[in-house]
C-alpha positions as a printed NumPy array, in Angstrom:
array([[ 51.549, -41.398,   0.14 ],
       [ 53.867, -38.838,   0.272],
       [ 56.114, -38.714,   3.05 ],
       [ 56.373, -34.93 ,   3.448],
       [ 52.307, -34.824,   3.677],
       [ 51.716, -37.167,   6.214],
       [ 54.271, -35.407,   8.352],
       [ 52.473, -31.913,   7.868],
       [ 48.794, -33.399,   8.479],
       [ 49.891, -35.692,  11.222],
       [ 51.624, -32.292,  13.22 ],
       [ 49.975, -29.256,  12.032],
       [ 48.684, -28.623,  15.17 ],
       [ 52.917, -28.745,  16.228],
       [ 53.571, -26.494,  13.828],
       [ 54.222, -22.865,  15.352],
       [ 55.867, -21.089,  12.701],
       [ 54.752, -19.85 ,   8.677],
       [ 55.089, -22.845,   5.776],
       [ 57.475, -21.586,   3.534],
       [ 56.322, -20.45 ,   0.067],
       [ 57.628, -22.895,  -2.771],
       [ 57.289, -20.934,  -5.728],
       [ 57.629, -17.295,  -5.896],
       [ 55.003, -17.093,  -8.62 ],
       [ 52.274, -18.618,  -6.284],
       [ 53.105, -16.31 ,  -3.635],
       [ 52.824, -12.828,  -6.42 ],
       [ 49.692, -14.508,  -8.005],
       [ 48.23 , -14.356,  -4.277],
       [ 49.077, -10.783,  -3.773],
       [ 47.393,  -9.96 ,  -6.725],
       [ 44.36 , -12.227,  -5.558],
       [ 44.375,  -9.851,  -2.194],
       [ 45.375,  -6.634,  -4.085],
       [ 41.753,  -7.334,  -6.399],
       [ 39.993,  -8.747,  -2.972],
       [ 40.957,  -5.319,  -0.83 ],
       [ 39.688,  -3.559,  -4.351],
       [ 36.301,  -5.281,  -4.51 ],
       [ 35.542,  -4.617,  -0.357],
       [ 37.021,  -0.684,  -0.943],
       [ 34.259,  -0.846,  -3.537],
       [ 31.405,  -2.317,  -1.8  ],
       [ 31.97 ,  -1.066,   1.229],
       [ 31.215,   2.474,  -0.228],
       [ 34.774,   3.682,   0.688],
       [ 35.264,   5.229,  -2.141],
       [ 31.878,   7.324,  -2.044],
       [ 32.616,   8.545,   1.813],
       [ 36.052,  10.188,   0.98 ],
       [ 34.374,  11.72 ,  -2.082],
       [ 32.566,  13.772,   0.552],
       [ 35.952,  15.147,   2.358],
       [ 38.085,  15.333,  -0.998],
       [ 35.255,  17.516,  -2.799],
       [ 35.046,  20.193,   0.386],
       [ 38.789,  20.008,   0.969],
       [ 39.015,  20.888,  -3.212],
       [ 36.901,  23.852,  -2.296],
       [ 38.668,  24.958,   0.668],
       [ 41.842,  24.64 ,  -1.019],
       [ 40.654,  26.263,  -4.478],
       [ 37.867,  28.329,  -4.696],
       [ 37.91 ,  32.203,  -3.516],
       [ 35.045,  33.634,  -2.516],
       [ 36.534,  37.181,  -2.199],
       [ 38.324,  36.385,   0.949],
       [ 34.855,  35.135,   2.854],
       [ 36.312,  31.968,   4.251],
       [ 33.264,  31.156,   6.072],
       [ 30.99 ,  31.304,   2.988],
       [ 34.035,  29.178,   1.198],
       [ 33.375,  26.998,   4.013],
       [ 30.075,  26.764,   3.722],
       [ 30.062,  25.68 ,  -0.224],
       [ 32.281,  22.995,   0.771],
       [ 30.423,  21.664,   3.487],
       [ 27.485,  21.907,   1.377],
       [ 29.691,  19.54 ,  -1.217],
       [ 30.181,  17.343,   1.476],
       [ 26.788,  16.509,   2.553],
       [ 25.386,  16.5  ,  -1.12 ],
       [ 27.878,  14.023,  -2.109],
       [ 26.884,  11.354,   0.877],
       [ 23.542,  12.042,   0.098],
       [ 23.304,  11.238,  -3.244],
       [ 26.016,   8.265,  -2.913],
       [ 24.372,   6.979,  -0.433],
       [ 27.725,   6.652,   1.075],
       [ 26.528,   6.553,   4.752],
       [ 22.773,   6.391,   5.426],
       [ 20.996,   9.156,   5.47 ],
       [ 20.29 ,  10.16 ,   9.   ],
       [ 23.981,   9.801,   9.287],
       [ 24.672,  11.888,   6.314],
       [ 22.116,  14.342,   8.085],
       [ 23.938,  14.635,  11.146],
       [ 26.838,  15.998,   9.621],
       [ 26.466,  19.406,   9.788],
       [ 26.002,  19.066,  13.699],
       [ 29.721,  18.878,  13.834],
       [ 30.611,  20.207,  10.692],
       [ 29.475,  23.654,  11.36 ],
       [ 31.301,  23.981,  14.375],
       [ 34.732,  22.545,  13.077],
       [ 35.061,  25.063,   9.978],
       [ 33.45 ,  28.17 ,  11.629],
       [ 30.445,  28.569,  10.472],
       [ 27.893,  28.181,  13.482],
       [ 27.966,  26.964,  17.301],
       [ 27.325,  24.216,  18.178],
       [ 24.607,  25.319,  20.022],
       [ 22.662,  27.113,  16.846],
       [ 23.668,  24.508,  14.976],
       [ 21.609,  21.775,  16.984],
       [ 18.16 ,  24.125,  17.443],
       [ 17.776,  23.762,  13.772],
       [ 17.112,  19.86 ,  14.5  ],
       [ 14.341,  20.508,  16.845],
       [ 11.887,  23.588,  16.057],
       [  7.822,  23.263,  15.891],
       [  7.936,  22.152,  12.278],
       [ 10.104,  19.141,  13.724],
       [  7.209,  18.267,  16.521],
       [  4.712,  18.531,  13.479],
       [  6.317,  15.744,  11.757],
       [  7.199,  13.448,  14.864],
       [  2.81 ,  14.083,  15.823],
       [  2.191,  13.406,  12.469],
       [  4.387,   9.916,  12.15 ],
       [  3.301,   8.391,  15.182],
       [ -0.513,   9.211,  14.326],
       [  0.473,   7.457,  11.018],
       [  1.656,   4.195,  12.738],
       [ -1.411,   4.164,  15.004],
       [ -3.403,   4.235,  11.931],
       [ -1.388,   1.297,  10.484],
       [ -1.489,  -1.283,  13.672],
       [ -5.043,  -1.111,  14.174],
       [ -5.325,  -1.522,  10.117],
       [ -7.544,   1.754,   9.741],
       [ -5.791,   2.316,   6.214],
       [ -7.272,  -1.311,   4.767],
       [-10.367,  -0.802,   6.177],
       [-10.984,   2.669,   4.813],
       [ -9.096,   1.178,   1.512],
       [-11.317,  -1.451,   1.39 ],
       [-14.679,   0.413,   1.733],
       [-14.181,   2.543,  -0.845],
       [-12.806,   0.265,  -3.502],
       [-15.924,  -2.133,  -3.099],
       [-18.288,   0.999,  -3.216],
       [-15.948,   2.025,  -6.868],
       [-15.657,  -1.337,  -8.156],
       [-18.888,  -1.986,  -9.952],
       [-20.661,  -4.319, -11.026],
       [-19.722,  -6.121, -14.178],
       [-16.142,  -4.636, -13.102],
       [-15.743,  -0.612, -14.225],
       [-12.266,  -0.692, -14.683],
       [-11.878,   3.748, -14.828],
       [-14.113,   3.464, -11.684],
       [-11.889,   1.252,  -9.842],
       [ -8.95 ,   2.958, -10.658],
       [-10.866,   6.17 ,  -9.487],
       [-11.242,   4.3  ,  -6.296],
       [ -8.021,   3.394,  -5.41 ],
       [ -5.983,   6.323,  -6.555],
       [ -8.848,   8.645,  -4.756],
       [ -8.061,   6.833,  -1.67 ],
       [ -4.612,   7.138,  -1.554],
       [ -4.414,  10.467,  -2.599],
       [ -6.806,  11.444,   0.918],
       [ -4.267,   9.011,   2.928],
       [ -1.537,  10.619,   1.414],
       [ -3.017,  14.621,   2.093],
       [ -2.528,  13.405,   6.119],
       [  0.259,  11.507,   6.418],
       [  3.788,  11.125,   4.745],
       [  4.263,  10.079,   0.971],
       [  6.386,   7.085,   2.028],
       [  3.93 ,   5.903,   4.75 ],
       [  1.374,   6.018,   2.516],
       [  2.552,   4.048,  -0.182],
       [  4.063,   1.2  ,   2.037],
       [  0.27 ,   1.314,   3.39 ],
       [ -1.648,   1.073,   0.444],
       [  1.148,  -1.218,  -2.16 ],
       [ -0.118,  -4.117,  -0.483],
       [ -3.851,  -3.554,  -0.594],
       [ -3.712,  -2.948,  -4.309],
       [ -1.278,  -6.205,  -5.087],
       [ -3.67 ,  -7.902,  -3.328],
       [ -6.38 ,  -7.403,  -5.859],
       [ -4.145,  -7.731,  -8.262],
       [ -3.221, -11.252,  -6.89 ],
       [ -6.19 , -12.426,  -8.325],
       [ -4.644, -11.704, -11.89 ],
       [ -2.723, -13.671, -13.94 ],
       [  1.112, -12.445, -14.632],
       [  1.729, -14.568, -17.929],
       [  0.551, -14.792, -21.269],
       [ -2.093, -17.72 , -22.001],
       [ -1.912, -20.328, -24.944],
       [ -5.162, -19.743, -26.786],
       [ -6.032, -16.184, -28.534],
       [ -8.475, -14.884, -26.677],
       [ -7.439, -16.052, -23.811],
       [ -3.576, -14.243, -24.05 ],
       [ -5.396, -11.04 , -25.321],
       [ -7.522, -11.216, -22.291],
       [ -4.076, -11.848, -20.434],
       [ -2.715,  -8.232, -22.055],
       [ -5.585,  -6.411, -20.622],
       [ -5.039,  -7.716, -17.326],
       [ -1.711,  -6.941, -17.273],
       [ -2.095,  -3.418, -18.617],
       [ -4.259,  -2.808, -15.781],
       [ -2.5  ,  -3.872, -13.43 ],
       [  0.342,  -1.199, -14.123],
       [ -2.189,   1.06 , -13.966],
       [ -2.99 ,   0.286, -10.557],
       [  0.799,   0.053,  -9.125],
       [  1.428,   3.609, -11.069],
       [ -1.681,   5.218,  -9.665],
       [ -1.011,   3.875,  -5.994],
       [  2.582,   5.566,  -6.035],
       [  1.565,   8.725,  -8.37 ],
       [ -1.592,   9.486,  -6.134],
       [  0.529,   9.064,  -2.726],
       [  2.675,  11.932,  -4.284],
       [  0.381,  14.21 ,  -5.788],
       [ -1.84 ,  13.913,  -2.107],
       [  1.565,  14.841,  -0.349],
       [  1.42 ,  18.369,  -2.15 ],
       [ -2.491,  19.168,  -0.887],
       [ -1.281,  19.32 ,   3.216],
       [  1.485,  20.804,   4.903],
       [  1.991,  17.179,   6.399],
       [  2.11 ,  14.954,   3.298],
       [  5.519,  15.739,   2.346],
       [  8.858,  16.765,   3.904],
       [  8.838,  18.725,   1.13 ],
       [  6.609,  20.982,   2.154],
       [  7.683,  21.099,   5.654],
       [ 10.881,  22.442,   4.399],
       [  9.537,  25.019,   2.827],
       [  7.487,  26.616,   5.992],
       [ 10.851,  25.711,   7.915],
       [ 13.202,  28.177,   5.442],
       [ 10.2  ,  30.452,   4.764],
       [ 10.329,  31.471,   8.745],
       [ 14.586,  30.983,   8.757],
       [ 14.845,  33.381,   5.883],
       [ 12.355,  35.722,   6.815],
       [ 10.704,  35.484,  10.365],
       [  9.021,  38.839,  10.221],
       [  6.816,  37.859,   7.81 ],
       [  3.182,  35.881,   7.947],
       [  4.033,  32.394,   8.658],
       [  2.41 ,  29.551,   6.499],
       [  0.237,  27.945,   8.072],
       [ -1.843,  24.913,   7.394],
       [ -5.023,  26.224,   6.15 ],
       [ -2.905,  29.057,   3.874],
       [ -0.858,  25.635,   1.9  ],
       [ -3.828,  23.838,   1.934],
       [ -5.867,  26.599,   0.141],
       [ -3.043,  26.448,  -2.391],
       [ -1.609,  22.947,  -2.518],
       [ -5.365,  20.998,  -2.7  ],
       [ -6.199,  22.913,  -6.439],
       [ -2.809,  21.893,  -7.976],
       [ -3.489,  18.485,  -6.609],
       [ -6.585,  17.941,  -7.465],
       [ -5.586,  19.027, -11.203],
       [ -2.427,  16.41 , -11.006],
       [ -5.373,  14.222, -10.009],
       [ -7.513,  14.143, -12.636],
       [ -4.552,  14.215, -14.971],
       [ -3.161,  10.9  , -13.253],
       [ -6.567,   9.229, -13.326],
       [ -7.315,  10.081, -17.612],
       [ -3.476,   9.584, -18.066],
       [ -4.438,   5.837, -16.643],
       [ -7.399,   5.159, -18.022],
       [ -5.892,   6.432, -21.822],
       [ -2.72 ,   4.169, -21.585],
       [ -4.222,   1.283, -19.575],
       [ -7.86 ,   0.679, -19.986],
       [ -9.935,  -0.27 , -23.401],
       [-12.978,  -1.356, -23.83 ],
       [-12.254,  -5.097, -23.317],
       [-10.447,  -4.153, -20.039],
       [-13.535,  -4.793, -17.749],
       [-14.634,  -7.974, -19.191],
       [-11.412,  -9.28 , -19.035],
       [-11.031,  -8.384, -15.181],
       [-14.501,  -9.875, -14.673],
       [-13.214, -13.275, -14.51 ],
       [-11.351, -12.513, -11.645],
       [-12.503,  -9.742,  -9.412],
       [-15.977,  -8.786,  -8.431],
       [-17.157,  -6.702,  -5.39 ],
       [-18.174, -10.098,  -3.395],
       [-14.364, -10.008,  -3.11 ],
       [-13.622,  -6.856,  -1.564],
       [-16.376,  -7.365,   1.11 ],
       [-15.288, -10.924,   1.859],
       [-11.506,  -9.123,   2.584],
       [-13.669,  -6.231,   4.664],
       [-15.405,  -8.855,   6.551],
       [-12.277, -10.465,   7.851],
       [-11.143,  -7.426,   9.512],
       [-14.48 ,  -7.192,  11.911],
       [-16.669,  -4.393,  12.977],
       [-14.752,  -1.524,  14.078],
       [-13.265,  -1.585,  17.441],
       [-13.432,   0.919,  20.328],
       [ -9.47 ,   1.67 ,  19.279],
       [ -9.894,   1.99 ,  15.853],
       [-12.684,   4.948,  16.471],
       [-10.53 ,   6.69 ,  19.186],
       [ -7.835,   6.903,  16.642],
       [ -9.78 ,   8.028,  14.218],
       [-11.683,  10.95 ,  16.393],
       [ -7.664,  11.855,  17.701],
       [ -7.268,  12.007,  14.084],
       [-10.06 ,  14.179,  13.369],
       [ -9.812,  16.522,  15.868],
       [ -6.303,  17.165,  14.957],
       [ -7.436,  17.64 ,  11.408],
       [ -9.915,  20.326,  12.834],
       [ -7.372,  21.7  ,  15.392],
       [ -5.06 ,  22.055,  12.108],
       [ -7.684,  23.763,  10.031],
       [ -8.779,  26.233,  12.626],
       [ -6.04 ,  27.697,  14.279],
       [ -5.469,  30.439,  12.031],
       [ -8.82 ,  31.532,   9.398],
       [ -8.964,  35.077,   8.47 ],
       [ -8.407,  38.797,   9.466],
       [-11.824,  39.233,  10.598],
       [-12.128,  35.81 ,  12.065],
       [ -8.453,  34.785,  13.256],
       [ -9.053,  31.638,  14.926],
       [ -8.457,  29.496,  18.072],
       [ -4.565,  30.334,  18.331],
       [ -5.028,  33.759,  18.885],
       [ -6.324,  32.708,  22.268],
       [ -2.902,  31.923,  23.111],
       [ -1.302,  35.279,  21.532],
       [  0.206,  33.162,  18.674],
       [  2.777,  31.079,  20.491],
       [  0.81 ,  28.147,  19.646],
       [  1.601,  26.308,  16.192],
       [  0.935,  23.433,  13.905],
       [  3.36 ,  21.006,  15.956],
       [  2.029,  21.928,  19.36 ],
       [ -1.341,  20.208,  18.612],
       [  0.043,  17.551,  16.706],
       [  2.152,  16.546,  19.853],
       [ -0.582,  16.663,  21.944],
       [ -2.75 ,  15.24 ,  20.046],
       [ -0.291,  12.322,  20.19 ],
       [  0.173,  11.916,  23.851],
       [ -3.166,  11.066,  23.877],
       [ -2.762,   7.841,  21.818],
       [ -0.435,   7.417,  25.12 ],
       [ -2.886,   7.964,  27.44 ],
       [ -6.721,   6.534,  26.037],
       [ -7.088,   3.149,  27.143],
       [ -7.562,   1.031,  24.15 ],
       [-10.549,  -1.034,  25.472],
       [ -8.533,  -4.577,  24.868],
       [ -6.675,  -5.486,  27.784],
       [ -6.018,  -4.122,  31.156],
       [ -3.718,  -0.989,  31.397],
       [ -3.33 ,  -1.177,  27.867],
       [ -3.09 ,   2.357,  26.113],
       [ -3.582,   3.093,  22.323],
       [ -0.426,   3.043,  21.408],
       [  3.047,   2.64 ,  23.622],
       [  6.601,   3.315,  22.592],
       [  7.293,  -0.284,  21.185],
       [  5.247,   0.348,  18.822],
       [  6.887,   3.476,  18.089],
       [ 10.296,   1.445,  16.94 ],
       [  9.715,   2.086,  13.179],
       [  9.671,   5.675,  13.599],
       [ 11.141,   7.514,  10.587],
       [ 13.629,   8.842,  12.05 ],
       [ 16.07 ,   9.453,   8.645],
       [ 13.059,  11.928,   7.758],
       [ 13.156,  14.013,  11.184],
       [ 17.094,  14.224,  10.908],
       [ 16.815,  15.137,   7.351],
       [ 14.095,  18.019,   7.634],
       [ 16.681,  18.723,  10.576],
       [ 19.991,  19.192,   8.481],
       [ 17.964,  21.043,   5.914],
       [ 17.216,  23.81 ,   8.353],
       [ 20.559,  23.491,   9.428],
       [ 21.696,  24.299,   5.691],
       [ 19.469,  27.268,   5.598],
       [ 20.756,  28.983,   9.011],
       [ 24.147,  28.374,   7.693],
       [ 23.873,  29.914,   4.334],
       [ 22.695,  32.853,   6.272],
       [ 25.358,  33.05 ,   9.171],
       [ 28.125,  31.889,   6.502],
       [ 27.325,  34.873,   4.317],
       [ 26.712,  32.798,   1.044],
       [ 23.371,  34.275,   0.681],
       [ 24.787,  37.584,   0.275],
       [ 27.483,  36.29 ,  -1.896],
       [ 24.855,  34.424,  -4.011],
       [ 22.539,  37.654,  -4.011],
       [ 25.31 ,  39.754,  -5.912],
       [ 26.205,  36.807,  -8.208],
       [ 22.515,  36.643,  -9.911],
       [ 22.242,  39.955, -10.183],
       [ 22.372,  39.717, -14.252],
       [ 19.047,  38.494, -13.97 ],
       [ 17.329,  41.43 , -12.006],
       [ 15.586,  42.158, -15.817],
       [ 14.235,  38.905, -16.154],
       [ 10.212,  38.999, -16.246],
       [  9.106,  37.061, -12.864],
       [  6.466,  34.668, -14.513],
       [  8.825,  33.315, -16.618],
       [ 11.5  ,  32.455, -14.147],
       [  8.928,  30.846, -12.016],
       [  8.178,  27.4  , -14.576],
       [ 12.221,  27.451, -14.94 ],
       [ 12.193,  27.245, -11.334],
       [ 10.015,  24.506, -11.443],
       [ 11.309,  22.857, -14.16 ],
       [ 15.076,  23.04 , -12.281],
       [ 14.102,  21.615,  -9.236],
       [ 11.998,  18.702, -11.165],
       [ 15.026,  17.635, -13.149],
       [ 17.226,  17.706,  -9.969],
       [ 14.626,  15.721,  -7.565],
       [ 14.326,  12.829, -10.342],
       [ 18.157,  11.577,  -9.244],
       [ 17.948,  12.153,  -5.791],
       [ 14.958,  12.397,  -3.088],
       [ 12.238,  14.812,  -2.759],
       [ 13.732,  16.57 ,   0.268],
       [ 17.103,  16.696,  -0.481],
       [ 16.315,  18.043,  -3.886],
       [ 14.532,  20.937,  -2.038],
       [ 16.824,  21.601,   0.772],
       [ 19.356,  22.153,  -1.595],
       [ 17.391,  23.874,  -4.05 ],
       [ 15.261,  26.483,  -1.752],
       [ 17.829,  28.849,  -0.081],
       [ 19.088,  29.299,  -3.837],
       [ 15.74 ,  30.262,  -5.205],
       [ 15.53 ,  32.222,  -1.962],
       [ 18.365,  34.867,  -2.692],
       [ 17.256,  34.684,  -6.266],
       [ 14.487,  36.332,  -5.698],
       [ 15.791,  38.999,  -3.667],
       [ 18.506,  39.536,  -6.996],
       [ 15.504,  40.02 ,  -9.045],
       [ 13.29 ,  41.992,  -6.869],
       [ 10.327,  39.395,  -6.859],
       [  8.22 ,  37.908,  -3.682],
       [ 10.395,  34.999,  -2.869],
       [  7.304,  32.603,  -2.47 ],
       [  7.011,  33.238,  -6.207],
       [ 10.324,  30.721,  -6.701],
       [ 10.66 ,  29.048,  -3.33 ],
       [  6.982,  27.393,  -4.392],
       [  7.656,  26.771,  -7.521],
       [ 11.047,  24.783,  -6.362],
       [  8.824,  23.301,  -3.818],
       [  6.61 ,  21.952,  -6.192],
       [  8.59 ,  20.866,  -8.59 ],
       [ 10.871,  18.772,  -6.16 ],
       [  7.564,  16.668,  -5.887],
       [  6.969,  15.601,  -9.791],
       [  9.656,  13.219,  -8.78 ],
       [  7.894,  10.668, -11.686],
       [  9.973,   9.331, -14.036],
       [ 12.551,   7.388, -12.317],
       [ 12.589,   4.955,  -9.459],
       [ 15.391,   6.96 ,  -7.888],
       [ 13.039,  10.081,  -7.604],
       [ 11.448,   9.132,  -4.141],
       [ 11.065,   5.836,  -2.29 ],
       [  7.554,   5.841,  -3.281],
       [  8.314,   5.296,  -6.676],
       [ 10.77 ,   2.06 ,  -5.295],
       [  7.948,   0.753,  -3.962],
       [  6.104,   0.858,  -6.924],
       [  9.023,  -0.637,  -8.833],
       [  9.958,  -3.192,  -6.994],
       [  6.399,  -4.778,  -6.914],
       [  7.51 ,  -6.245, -10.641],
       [  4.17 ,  -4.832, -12.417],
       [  5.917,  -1.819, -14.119],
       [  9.286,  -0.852, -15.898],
       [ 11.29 ,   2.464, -15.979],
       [  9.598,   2.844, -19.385],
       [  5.789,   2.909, -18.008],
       [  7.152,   5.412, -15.706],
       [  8.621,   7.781, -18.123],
       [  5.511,   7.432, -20.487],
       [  2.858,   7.565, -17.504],
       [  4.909,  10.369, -15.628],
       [  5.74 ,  12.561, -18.472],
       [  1.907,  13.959, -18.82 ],
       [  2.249,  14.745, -15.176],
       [  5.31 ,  16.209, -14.644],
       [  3.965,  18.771, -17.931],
       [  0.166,  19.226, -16.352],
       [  2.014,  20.184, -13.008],
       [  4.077,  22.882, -14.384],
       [  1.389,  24.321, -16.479],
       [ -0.756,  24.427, -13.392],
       [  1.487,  26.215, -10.87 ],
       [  2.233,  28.189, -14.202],
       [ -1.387,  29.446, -13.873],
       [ -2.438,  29.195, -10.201],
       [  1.038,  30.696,  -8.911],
       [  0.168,  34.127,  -9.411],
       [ -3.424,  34.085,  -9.506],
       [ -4.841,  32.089,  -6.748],
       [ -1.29 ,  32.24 ,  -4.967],
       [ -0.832,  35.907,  -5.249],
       [ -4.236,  35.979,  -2.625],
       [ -3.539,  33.398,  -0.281],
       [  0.373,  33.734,   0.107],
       [ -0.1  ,  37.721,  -0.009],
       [  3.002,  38.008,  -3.011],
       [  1.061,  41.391,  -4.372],
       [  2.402,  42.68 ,  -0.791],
       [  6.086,  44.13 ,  -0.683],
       [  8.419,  42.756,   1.701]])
């Protein structure tokens, strides 16, 4: 044994000072180690992505000129910043959301005070309403029941494979029209993998049998795509389906609060045709890729309708909670519909002179849940604020910071700046610029999310409009809508993770499934736009 190591095991615990290096080239080797080390943790730890926030609006302080507007230079930069953590992912998103609350205030362009209202107006309360509503629908398992039902009464029997897939995508597209995209595709992923359970994922040994196998497997992309395409297209029929949409009504009444307000009913006479056409594109899209003739006998041997009722059965007749929730439910859905109809018949909220909206109703609608016993146990209420803990949150700060965005491109004075920029396009014919706008914000919202794409997007189209000397509802839908064919990619919405990440498709079935979609919904708002939108949104009236 070596002398030297005995001494150093026997009294390392003695030993108070370093052990000296004996080589040099050890001790450079070991920096290097620690150089690549610090390297690799800069890298994961996203270090890299957060200062690319604070170098790119520091840049644009430092270098742009706006024609001596420092605010609006301000703005741009700020802008920078937030975009950049958003699409990094550098912090997470609520974070990255919050960032204008003290951003504003530290480069001039709002108070504080303005600055935080945007985070909290009656759009806001119609999201919060709507998400807790959504999670009392999930814990007393409303959404499998009512998934459930209808699948048995599509499935057939022999198995109709285009009538299943009718079934399923139907009822997610309804789920979808009355709560959030995300929701509703976390709710419904697992009811469809469960049929598909039943199905084999690999190829058999004997011909017929690996054939058979094909079909199965076709199918069941089928059924992942049209759970996460029919979530989406449903978000577009209802004001409350998407954030999306929410942002729109939010920097509709920002930009221009003198004008009509859209309401509920007015985006749901609009939204619910261009859906329904997505619709029935999604469902022959399907049924063309995925589904031949021998589809249904090859399903046959593994699902039948006794199946589906045997998975209804288990949940139990409905309980006295269940139907509470689902008359709160209803009655919101009527309190939604009715508060504003027509000019001859102008509805319940003109009882209250008009300072009742969407979000009032929803929030009250929602303390109930708090308040209805829910018939199990003693003192126990429908729904109490543990159960509340998954609240979206990230969403409520986002639709937040996009408002934000939108007060600040008007206080900044980049909207006027922007205004005088486009002005070289005050010729261009209106119904031409409205697919571009579509197009635009459908490229944008396939690398980043749905509501970023279109809080980012909107103001722009916003003071484009007003260059050209068009309705501004005739581009701000168009970007709206097109921020929603988020298809192709996985990193269009979370939706479309979902989907992904069950294992069932590839980026390829996206592209080739969401293609035909992303084309129908173009050539639809193409059409209804200024036809049935010119009624309902009142764009043949001058501002």
């Amino acid at each position: 044994m070596d002398p030297r190591r005995g001494y150093w095991e026997s009294s390392s615990e003695d030993v108070t000072g370093p052990l000296l290096p004996l080589h040099d080239d050890d001790d450079d080797a070991a920096d290097r180690r620690r150089s690549c080390s610090a390297l690799r943790s800069m890298l994961a730890s996203k270090y890299l992505a957060v200062a690319s926030g604070p170098v790119a609006c520091a840049l644009i302080c430092a270098l742009v000129d706006l024609g001596g507007h420092r605010a609006a230079r301000n703005m741009l930069g700020v802008l920078a910043w937030v975009f950049l953590w958003w699409i990094t992912d550098a912090v997470p998103l609520a974070v990255a959301s919050m960032a204008p609350l003290f951003l504003f205030p530290v480069f001039g362009i709002s108070s504080s005070d303005a600055v935080a209202k945007a985070y909290m107006d009656d759009v806001i309360s119609l999201v919060l309403g709507s998400f807790i509503l959504a999670l009392a629908i999930e814990h007393y398992n409303i959404h499998r029941r009512l998934a459930l039902n209808i699948t048995s009464l599509f499935c057939g029997d022999p198995v109709k494979p285009p009538l299943l897939l009718l079934g399923i995508c139907g009822t997610t597209m309804f789920i979808s029209m009355w709560i959030h995209n995300t929701p509703c595709t976390v709710m419904m992923m697992p009811v469809a993998t469960g049929i598909l359970q039943r199905f084999p994922r690999g190829e058999a040994s004997s011909t017929s049998s690996a054939a058979d196998a094909r079909e199965v497997q076709q199918f069941s992309k089928a059924v992942v795509l049209g759970v996460v395409y029919a979530s989406a297209i449903g978000g577009m029929a209802t004001l409350t389906g998407t954030g999306v949409n929410i942002i729109l009504v939010g920097m509709w009444s920002t930009y221009y609060p003198e004008q009509p307000p859209i309401t509920f009913s007015s985006w749901m006479s609009f939204g619910l045709p261009i859906a329904l056409v997505l619709f029935v594109a999604l469902w022959a899209t399907l049924c063309l890729l995925y589904c031949s003739k021998n589809t249904g006998r090859a399903l046959s041997a593994y699902l039948d309708r006794s199946h589906l009722r045997r998975e209804l059965g288990l949940l139990g007749p409905m309980a006295f909670a269940e139907k509470m929730v689902l008359a709160i439910f209803g009655g919101l859905i009527v309190l939604w519909m009715t508060r504003n109809l027509t000019d001859d018949i102008p509805g319940w909220g003109s009882l209250f002179h008009g300072e009742v909206g969407d979000g009032t109703v929803t929030i009250m609608m929602a303390t109930l849940l708090f308040i209805i016993p829910s018939g199990k146990n003693d003192g126990e209420k429908l729904m109490d604020w543990a159960k509340c803990r998954r609240l979206q949150w990230n969403i409520i700060i986002l639709l937040g910071a996009g408002f934000a965005i939108a007060d600040g491109f008007k206080a900044s004075g980049l909207t006027d700046i922007l205004s005088g920029g486009l002005g070289f396009l005050r010729g261009a014919p209106a119904l031409a610029i409205a697919p571009v706008a579509c197009v635009f914000s459908g490229v944008i919202t396939e690398f980043t999310s749905d509501d970023a794409t279109a809080t980012l997007v909107l103001p722009l189209l916003a003071e484009l409009a007003k260059s050209i000397g068009v309705h501004p509802l005739l581009l701000m839908v168009p970007g709206a809508v097109g921020a929603q064919l988020s298809y192709l990619l996985p990193t269009g919405s979370p939706g479309n993770v979902v989907g992904f990440s069950t294992g069932y498709v590839t980026i390829k079935d996206m592209v080739i499934a969401g293609m035909p979609l992303k084309v129908v919904g173009v050539a639809a708002l193409t059409i209804l736009l200024p036809t049935l939108g010119s009624v309902v949104f009142g764009m043949d009236q001058k501002l």
